[in-house]
Coordinates of C-alpha atoms in Angstrom, one line a residue:
Chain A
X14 CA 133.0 134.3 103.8
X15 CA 133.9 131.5 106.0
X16 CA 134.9 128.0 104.7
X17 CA 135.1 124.9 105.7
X18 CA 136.9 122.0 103.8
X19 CA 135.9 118.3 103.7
X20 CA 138.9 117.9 106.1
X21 CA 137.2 119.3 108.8
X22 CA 134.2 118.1 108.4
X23 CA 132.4 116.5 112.0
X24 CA 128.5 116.0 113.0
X25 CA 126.9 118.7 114.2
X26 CA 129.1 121.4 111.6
X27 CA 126.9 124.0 109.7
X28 CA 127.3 124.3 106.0
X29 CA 125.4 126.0 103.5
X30 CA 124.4 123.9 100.7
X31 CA 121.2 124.9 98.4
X32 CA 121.3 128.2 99.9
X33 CA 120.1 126.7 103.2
X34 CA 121.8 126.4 106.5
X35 CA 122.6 122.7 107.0
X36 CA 123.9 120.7 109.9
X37 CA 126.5 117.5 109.2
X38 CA 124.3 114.6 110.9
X39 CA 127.1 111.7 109.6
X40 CA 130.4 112.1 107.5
X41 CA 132.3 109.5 105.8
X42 CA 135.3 109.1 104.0
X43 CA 135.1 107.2 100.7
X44 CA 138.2 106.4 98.9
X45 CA 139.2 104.0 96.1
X46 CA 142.8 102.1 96.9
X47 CA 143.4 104.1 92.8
X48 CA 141.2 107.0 92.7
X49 CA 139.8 110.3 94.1
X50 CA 138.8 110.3 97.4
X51 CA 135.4 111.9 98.5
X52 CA 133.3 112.7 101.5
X53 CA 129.7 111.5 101.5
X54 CA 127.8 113.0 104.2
X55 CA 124.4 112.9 105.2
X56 CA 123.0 116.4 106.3
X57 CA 119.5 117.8 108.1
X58 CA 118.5 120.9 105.9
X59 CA 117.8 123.5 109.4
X60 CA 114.9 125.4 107.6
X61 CA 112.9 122.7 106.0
X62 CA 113.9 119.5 108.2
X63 CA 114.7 117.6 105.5
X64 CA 117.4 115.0 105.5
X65 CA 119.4 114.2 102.7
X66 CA 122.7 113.0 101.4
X67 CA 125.5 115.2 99.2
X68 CA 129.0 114.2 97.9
X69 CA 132.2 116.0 97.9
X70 CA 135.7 115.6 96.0
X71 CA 137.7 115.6 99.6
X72 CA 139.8 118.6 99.6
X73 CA 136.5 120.9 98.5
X74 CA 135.5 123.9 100.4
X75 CA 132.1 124.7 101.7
X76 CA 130.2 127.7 102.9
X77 CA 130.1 127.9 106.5
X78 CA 126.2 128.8 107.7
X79 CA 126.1 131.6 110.5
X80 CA 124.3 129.4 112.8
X81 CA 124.2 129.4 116.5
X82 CA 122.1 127.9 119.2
X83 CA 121.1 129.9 121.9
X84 CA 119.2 129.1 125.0
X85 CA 116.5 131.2 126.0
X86 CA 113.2 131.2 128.2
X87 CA 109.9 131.6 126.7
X88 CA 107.6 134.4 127.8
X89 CA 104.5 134.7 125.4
X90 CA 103.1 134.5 122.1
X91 CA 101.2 137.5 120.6
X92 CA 99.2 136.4 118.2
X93 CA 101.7 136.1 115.2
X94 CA 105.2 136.0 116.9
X95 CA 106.2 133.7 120.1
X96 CA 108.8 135.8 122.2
X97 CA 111.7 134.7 124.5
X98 CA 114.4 136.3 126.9
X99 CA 117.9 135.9 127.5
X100 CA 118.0 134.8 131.1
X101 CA 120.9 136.4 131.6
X102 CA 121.0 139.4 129.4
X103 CA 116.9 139.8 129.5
X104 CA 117.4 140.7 125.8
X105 CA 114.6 139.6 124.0
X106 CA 113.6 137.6 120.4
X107 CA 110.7 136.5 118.5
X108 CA 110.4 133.6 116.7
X109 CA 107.5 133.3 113.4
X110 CA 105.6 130.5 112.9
X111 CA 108.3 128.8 110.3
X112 CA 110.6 128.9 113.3
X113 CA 108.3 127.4 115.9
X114 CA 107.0 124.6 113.4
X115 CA 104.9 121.9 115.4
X116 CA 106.6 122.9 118.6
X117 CA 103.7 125.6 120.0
X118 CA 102.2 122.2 121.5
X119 CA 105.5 122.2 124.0
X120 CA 105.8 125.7 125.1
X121 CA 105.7 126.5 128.4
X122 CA 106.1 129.9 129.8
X123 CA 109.7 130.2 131.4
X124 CA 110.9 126.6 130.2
X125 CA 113.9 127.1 128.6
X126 CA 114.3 126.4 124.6
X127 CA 117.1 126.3 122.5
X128 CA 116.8 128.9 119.5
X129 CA 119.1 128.5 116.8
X130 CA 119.7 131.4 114.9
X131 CA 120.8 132.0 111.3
X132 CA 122.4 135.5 110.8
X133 CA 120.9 136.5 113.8
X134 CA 117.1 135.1 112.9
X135 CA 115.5 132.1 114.9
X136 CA 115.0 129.4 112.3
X137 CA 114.0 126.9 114.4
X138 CA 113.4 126.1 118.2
X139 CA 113.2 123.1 120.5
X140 CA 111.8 122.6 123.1
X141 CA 112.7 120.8 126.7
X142 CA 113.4 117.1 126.3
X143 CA 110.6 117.1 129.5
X144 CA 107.5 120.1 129.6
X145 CA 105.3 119.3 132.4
X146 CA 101.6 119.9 131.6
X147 CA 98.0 119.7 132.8
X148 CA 95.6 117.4 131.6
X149 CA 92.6 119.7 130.3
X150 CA 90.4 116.9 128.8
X151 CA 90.4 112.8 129.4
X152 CA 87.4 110.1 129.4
X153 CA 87.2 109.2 133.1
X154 CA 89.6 106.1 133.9
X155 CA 88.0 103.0 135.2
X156 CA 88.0 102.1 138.4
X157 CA 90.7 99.7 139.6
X158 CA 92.9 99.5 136.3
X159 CA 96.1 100.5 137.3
X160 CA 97.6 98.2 134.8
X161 CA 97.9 101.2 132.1
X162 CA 96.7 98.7 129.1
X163 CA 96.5 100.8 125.9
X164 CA 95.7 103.8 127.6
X165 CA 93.6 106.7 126.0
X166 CA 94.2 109.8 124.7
X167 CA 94.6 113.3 126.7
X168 CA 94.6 116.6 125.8
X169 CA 96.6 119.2 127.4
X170 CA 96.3 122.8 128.6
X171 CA 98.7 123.6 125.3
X172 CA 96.6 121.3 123.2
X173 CA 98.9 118.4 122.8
X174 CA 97.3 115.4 122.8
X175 CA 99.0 112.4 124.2
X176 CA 98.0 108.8 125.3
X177 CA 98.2 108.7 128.7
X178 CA 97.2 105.1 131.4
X179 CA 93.7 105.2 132.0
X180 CA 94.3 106.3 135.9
X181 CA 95.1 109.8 134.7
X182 CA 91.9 112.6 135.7
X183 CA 91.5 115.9 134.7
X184 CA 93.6 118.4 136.5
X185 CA 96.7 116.5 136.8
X186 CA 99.7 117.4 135.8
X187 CA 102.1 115.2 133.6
X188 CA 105.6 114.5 132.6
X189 CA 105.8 114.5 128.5
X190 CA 109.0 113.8 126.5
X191 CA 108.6 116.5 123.7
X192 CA 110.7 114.4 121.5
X193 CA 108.4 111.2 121.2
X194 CA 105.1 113.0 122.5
X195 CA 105.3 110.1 125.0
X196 CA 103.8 110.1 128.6
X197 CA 106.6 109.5 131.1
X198 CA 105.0 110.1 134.5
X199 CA 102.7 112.0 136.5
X200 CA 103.5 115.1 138.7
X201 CA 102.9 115.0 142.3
Chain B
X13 CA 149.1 122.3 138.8
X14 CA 148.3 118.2 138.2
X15 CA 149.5 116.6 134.9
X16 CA 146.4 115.5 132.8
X17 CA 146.7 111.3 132.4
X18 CA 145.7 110.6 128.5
X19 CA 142.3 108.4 129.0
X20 CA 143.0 106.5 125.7
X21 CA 146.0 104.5 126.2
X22 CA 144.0 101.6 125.9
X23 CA 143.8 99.1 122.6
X24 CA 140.6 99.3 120.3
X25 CA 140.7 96.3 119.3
X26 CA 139.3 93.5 121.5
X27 CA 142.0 90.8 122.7
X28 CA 139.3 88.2 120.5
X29 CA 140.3 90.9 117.8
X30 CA 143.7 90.4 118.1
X31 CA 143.6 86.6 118.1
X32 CA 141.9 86.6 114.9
X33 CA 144.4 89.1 113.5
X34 CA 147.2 86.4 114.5
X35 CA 145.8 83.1 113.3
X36 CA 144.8 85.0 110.0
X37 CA 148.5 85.9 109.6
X38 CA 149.8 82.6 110.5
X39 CA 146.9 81.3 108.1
X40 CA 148.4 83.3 105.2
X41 CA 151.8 82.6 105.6
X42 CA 150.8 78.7 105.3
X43 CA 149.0 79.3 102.5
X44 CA 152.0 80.8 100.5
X45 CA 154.5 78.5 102.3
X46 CA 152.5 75.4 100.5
X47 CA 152.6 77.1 97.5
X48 CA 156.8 77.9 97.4
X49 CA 155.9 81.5 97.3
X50 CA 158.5 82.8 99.4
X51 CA 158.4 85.7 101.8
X52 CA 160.1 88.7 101.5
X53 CA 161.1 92.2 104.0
X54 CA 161.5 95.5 101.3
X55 CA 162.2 99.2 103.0
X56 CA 159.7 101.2 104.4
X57 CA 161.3 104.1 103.5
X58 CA 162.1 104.9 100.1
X59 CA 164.2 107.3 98.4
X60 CA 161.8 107.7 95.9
X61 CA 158.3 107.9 95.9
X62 CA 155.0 107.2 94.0
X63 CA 153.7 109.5 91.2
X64 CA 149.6 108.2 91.7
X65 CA 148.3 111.8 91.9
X66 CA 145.4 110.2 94.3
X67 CA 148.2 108.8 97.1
X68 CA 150.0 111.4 99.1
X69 CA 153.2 109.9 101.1
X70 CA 154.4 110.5 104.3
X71 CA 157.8 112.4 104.1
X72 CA 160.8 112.0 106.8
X73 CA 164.4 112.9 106.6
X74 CA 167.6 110.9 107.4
X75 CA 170.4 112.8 108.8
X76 CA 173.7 110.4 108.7
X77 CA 177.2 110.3 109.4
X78 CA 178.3 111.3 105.9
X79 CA 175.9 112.3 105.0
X80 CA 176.4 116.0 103.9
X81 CA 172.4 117.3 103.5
X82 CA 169.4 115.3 105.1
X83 CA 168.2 113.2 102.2
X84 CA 164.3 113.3 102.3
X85 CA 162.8 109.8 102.4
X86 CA 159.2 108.3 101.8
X87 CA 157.4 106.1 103.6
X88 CA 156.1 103.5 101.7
X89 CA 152.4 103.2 100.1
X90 CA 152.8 99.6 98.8
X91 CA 155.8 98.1 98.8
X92 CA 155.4 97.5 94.7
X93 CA 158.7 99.3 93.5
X94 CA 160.9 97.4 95.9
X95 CA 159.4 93.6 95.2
X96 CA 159.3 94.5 91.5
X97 CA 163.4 95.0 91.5
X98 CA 163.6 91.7 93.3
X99 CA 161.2 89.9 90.2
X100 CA 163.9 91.7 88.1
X101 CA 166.6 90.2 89.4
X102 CA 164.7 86.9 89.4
X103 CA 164.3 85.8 93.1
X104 CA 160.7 84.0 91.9
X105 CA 157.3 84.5 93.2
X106 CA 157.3 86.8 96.3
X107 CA 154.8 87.8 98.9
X108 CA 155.2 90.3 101.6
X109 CA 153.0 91.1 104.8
X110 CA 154.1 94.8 105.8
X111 CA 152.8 98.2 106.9
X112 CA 151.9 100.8 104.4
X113 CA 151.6 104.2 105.3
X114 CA 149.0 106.8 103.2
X115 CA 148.7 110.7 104.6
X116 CA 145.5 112.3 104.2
X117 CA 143.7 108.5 104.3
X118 CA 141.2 108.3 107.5
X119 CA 138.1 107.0 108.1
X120 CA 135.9 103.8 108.8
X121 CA 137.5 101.6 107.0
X122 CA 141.1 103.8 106.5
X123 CA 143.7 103.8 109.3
X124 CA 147.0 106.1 107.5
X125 CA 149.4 103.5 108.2
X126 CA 148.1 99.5 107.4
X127 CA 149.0 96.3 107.1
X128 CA 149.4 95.0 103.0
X129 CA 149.6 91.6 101.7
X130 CA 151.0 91.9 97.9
X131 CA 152.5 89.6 96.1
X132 CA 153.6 88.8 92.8
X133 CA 153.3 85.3 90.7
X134 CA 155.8 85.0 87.6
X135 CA 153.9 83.6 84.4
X136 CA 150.5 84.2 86.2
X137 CA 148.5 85.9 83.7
X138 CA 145.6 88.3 86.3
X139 CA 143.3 85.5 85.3
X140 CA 145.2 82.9 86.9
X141 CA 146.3 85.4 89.9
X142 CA 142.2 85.8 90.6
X143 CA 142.0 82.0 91.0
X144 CA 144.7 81.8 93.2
X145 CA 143.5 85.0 95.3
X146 CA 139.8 82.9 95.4
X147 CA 141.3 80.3 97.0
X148 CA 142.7 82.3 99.6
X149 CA 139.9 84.0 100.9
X150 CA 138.0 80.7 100.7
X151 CA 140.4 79.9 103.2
X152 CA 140.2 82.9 105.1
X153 CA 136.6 83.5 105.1
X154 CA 135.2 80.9 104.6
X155 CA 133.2 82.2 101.7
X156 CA 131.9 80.8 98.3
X157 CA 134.2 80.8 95.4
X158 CA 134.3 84.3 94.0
X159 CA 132.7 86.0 91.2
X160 CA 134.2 87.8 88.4
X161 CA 132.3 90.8 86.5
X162 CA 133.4 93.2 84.5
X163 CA 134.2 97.1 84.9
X164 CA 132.1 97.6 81.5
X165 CA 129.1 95.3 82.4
X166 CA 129.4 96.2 86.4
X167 CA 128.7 99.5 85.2
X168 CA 126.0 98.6 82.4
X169 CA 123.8 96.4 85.2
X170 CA 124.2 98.8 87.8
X171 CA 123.6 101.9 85.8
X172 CA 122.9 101.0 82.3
X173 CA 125.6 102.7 81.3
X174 CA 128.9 101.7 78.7
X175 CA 131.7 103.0 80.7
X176 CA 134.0 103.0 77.9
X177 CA 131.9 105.4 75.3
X178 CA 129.8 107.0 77.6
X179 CA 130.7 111.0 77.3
X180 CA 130.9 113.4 80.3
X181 CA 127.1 114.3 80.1
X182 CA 126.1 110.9 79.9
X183 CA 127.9 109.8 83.0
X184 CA 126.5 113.0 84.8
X185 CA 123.2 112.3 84.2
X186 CA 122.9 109.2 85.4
X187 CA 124.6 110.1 89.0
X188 CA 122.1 109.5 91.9
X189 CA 120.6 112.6 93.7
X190 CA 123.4 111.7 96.6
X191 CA 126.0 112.8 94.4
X192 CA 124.1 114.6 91.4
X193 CA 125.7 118.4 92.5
X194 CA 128.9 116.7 92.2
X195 CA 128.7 115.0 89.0
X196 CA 127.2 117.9 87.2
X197 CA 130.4 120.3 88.4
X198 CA 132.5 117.7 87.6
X199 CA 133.9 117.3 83.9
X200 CA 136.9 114.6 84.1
X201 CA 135.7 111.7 82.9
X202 CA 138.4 109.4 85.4
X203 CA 136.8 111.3 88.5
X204 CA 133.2 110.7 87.2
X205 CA 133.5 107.0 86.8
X206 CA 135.4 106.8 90.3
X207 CA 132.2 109.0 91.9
X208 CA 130.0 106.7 90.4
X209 CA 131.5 103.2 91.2
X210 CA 132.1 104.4 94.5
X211 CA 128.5 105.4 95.4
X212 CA 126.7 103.0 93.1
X213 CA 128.4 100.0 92.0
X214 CA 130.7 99.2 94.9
X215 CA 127.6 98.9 97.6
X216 CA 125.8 96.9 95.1
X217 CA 128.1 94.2 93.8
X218 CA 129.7 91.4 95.9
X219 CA 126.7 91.0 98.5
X220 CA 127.2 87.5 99.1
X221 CA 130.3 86.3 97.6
X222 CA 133.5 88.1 96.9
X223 CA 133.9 89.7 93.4
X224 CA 136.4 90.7 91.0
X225 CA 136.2 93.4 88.7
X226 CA 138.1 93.1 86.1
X227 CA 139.0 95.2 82.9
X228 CA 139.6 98.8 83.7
X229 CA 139.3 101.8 81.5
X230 CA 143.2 102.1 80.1
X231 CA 143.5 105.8 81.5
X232 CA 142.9 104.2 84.9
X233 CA 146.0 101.5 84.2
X234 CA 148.3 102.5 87.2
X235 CA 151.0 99.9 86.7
X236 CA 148.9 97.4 84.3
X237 CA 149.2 96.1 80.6
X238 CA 146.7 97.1 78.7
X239 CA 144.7 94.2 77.4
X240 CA 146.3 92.8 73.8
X241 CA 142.6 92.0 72.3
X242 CA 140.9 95.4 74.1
X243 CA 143.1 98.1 74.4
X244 CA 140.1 100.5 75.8
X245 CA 140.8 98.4 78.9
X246 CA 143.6 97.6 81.4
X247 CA 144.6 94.0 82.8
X248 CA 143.8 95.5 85.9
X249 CA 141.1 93.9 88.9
X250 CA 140.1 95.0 92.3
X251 CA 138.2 92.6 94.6
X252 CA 135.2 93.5 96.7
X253 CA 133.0 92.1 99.0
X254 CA 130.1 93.1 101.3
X255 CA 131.0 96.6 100.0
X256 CA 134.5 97.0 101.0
X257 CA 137.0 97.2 98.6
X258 CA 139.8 94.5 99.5
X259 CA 142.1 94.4 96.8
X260 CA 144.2 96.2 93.9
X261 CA 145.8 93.9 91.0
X262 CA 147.6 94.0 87.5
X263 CA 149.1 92.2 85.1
X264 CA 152.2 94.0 85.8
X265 CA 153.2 96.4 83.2
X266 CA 156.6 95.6 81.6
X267 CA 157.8 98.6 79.1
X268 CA 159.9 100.8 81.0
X269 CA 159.1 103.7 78.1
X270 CA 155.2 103.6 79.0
X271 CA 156.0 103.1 82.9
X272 CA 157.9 106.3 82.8
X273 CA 155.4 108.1 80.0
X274 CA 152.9 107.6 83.1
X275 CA 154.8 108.7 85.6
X276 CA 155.6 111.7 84.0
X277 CA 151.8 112.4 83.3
X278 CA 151.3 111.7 87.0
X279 CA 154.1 114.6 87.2
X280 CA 152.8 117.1 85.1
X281 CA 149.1 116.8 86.2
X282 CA 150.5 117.2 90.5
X283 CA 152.5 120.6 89.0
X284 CA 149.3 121.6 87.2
X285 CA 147.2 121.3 90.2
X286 CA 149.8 122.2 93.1
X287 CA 150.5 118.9 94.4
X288 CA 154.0 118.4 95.8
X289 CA 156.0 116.9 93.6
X290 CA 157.1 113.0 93.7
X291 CA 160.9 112.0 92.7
X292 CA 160.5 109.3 90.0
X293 CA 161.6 105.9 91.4
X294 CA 164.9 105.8 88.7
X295 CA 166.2 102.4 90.3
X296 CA 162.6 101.1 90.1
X297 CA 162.7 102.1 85.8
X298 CA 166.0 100.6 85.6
X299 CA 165.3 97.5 86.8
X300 CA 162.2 96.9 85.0
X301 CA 164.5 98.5 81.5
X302 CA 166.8 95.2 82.8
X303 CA 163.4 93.2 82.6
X304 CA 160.6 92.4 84.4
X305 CA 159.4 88.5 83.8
X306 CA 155.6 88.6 82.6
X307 CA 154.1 88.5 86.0
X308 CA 150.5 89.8 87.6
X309 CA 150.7 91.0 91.6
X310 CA 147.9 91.7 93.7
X311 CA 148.0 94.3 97.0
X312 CA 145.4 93.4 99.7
X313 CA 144.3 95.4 102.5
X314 CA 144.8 92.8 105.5
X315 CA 142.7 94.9 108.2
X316 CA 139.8 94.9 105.9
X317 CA 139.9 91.2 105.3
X318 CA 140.0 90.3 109.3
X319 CA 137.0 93.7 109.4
X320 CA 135.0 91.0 107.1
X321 CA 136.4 88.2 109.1
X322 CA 134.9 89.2 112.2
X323 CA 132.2 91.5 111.7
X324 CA 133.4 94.9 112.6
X325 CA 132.2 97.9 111.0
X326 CA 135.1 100.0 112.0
X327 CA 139.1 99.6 111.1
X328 CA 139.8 100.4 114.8
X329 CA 138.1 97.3 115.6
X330 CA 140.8 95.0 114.0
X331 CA 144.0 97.3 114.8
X332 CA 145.3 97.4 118.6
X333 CA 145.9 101.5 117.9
X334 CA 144.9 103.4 115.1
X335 CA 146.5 106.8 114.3
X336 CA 144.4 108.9 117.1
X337 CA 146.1 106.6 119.9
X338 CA 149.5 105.8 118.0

C-alpha cells in the first residue's frame, strides 16, 4: 500500500480518506512556536464532489488513492454506459452514470475528455473547457439588437441550455465554456 | 549541451518590503536603546541543543586544528540558553535581534531559518513584560493597546470548555468536523489542547487588537514558573494578532533541579518515540545552579510582525530569500 506523509503533501495529490479517493486542493502548515505541528488541508472528495477540510499531526501517513487522469475521446453512449477510446491505443472504456454526473450536457462525439480513473474505473469525467454546439431551440431575436442586453435562453442539440445574445437563430453553432455554462462566441 | 540558468535568483520580497524591514529594525533598536536595554550578539551554533520534543535543530560539525573528532554543533532555535548565562552572570536587561534556525518548519508563515527578537527584563514579573511588549507593537503597528485573556477562559468563550479539568473525551468532542478524525485518534491531552487552540481559538481571538494569552496549562511550561497562587498553570503568554501567533514568553524558570527534571522528560519522551536525541545544555544548568535573577523574557518572531506590518499573507513577502532560493 502506498503512503504518503504530511511532508509531501502538494495540491493536486490523491489520498484516500473516508474510504474515498481525494485530491489535496490547498495544504497548510500550522505550528505553534511550543507545540505539535499539523497540516490542515482542504480536500475535493473525487466520487461525491464534496469539499471539505481534515487535520493531520505532521509526520502522519496517508493512503495514497490509485488515481489517474487519462485523456480520451468520446464515441457514444448506449443507453446505460457513455464509451470513449484511447486516441492512441484505440483501447476503449465506459463510464456509468455516477462517472459522467451533470457532464452528458457537454459531450461531443470525438472531443476529447479527461477520465480519471480509480483502480482502473472512471469515477469522474470532464469535459473540454470549450464544446462547440448547435442551437436546436431559441425565441427569434429582434431585429436590430445587436447590443446582447440580457439575452435569452437556448437550448442545444445536447440539451444544455444556455443564455445566449438575442442575435443568435436556430441552426447556429456556438462556443460554450463547459465550466461556467457561459456563451463565449458564435462559430462561423 | 547548454547549462540551465536558475530563473529564481531574484528576491521575494519587494524593495518597499525591505524598506519596511529596515526602519522596523532601526525602530526597535530605539525603542530598547531608550529604555537602557542593551543589545547583545550570542552563538548561533551551540554545542548543545534544545530538548522541546516539538523543535528539531539543524545539526553541523566543526572540524578544527586540535581538534581530534569533529564536534557536532547546533544551530540555534532561540538564542534563550546563551542570554540566560549572561542574566547569570548579571550583564542586566538584554535584547537580541538574530537569526533562528528550525528544521522541518515551512510554510506561509514559517521560513526554517528567521529573524528573533527576545529579550529578557530583570525584576519584570510576565505582567509587567506584557506592558512593556504592548508598547512596542503600539509603536510598531500602530495598533490599539493590547488585550490580555486567559488560556482557561480563551478556551471556555471559544469552546465552552475548562482547559484545565476537561478529560480526553471531553476535549475530543468538542473538536470541529475540520479536525474531528484527528481529535478522536488522538488521546494526549497536550496535543489535544494544541489541535484545538490552533484551529479554533487562534483564528478567533486578537481580530482587532493584539492579545496575550496568558496562564498555560503547567505541563505546557517550557522554561516558565509555575504560577505561586495556581499551580495548574504556568507564568507563561504568547501574543497573537489577526491570527498569527507573534510571540512566546515566561517568567523565566529559576530552579536548576526542575529545569533539568524537564529536560530529562523531554529526553525520555524523544527515546520513546525515536526522535534523535538532544545533548542537555550542562553550561546552560550550571549557570542558572549559580543563579538566575527573577526575570521574564519574551521571543518574537520579527518577519511576522513586519507580515502584519505590511499586509502580506506570505513570509516570503517580508524576507529577500526564503529557504527555496537560499
Amino acid at each position: 500500500m502506498a503512503t504518503f506523509s504530511t511532508n509531501e503533501f502538494r495540491s493536486g495529490m490523491k489520498l484516500m480518506l473516508d474510504g474515498e479517493p481525494c485530491s489535496i486542493i490547498e495544504n497548510e502548515f500550522v505550528k505553534p512556536g511550543k507545540g505539535q505541528a499539523f497540516n490542515r488541508v482542504k480536500i475535493r472528495k473525487l466520487i461525491s464532489g464534496k469539499v471539505l477540510e481534515k487535520t493531520f499531526k505532521s509526520g502522519e501517513t496517508v493512503e495514497a488513492a490509485d488515481v489517474m487522469d487519462v485523456e480520451l475521446a468520446y464515441l457514444y453512449n448506449d443507453g446505460e454506459f457513455w464509451h470513449f477510446m484511447n486516441n492512441d491505443t484505440f483501447e476503449q472504456l465506459a463510464a456509468d452514470e455516477k462517472a459522467i454526473g451533470d457532464n452528458e450536457k457537454w459531450l461531443v462525439e470525438q472531443d476529447v475528455c479527461t477520465l480519471t480513473l480509480w483502480n482502473g474505473s472512471p469515477i469522474s469525467v470532464t469535459p473540454p473547457n470549450f464544446v462547440e454546439l448547435e442551437v436546436t431551440e431559441t425565441d427569434p431575436g429582434l431585429k436590430g439588437d445587436t447590443a446582447g442586453t440580457g439575452g435569452k435562453p437556448a437550448t442545444l442539440s445536447t440539451g444544455a441550455v444556455v443564455r445566449v445574445p438575442l442575435f443568435i437563430q436556430i441552426g447556429e453553432v456556438i462556443k460554450v465554456d463547459t465550466r461556467s455554462a457561459e456563451y463565449v462566441s458564435r462559430v462561423k | 549541451m547548454t547549462k540551465s540558468v536558475p530563473q529564481d535568483w531574484r528576491p521575494t520580497a519587494s524593495r518597499d518590503a525591505l524598506v519596511a524591514r529596515a526602519k522596523m529594525l532601526a525602530s526597535i533598536r530605539q525603542f530598547f536603546a531608550e529604555r537602557d536595554v542593551l543589545e547583545v550578539d550570542t552563538p548561533a551554533m551551540s554545542q548543545a541543543s534544545v530538548t522541546d520534543i516539538h523543535l528539531q535543530p539543524f545539526v553541523t560539525h566543526l572540524a578544527a586544528p586540535g581538534q581530534p573528532a569533529q564536534l557536532p554543533l547546533f544551530l540555534s532555535t532561540s538564542p534563550e540558553f546563551h542570554m540566560k548565562r549572561l542574566l547569570c552572570a548579571d550583564v542586566g536587561a538584554i535584547y537580541q535581534l538574530s537569526k533562528a534556525f528550525r528544521n522541518e518548519e515551512l510554510g506561509r508563515f514559517h521560513n526554517s531559518e528567521f529573524t528573533m527578537l527576545e529579550w529578557y527584563r530583570p525584576d519584570f514579573d510576565h505582567h509587567q513584560l506584557m506592558t512593556e511588549m504592548s508598547e512596542l507593537m503600539q509603536l510598531i503597528l500602530a495598533c490599539e493597546d493590547c488585550d490580555r485573556i486567559s488560556y482557561q477562559q480563551a478556551f471556555m468563550d471559544c469552546l465552552g470548555i475548562d482547559p484545565l479539568v476537561a478529560s480526553v473525551t471531553q476535549l475530543q468532542q468538542v473538536a470541529p468536523d475540520s479536525c474531528r478524525d484527528l481529535a478522536v485518534r488522538e488521546t494526549d491531552k497536550d496535543t489535544l489542547l494544541q489541535l484545538l487552540f490552533s484551529m479554533v481559538i487562534e483564528p478567533q481571538i486578537g481580530q482587532h487588537r493584539p492579545v496575550f494569552v496568558f496562564g498555560f496549562p503547567a505541563s505546557q511550561a517550557a522554561l516558565a514558573q509555575l504560577n505561586t497562587a495556581d499551580p495548574r498553570v504556568a507564568d507563561r503568554f504568547e501574543l497573537y494578532f489577526k491570527g498569527i501567533e507573534l510571540a512566546n514568553g515566561f517568567r523565566e524558570l529559576q530552579d536548576a533541579a526542575e529545569q533539568r527534571r524537564r529536560f530529562e522528560q523531554d529526553c525520555a519522551w524523544r527515546a520513546a518515540n525515536g526522535l534523535p536525541q538532544a545533548p542537555i545544555d550542562e553550561r546552560f544548568l550550571a549557570a542558572l545552579d549559580h543563579g538566575l535573577p527573577e526575570c521574564s523574557g519574551v521571543a518574537l518572531g520579527v518577519d511576522r510582525l513586519l507580515m502584519l506590518k505590511i499586509g502580506a499573507g506570505d513570509i516570503s513577502q517580508v524576507v529577500a530569500f526564503p529557504v527555496d532560493r537560499a
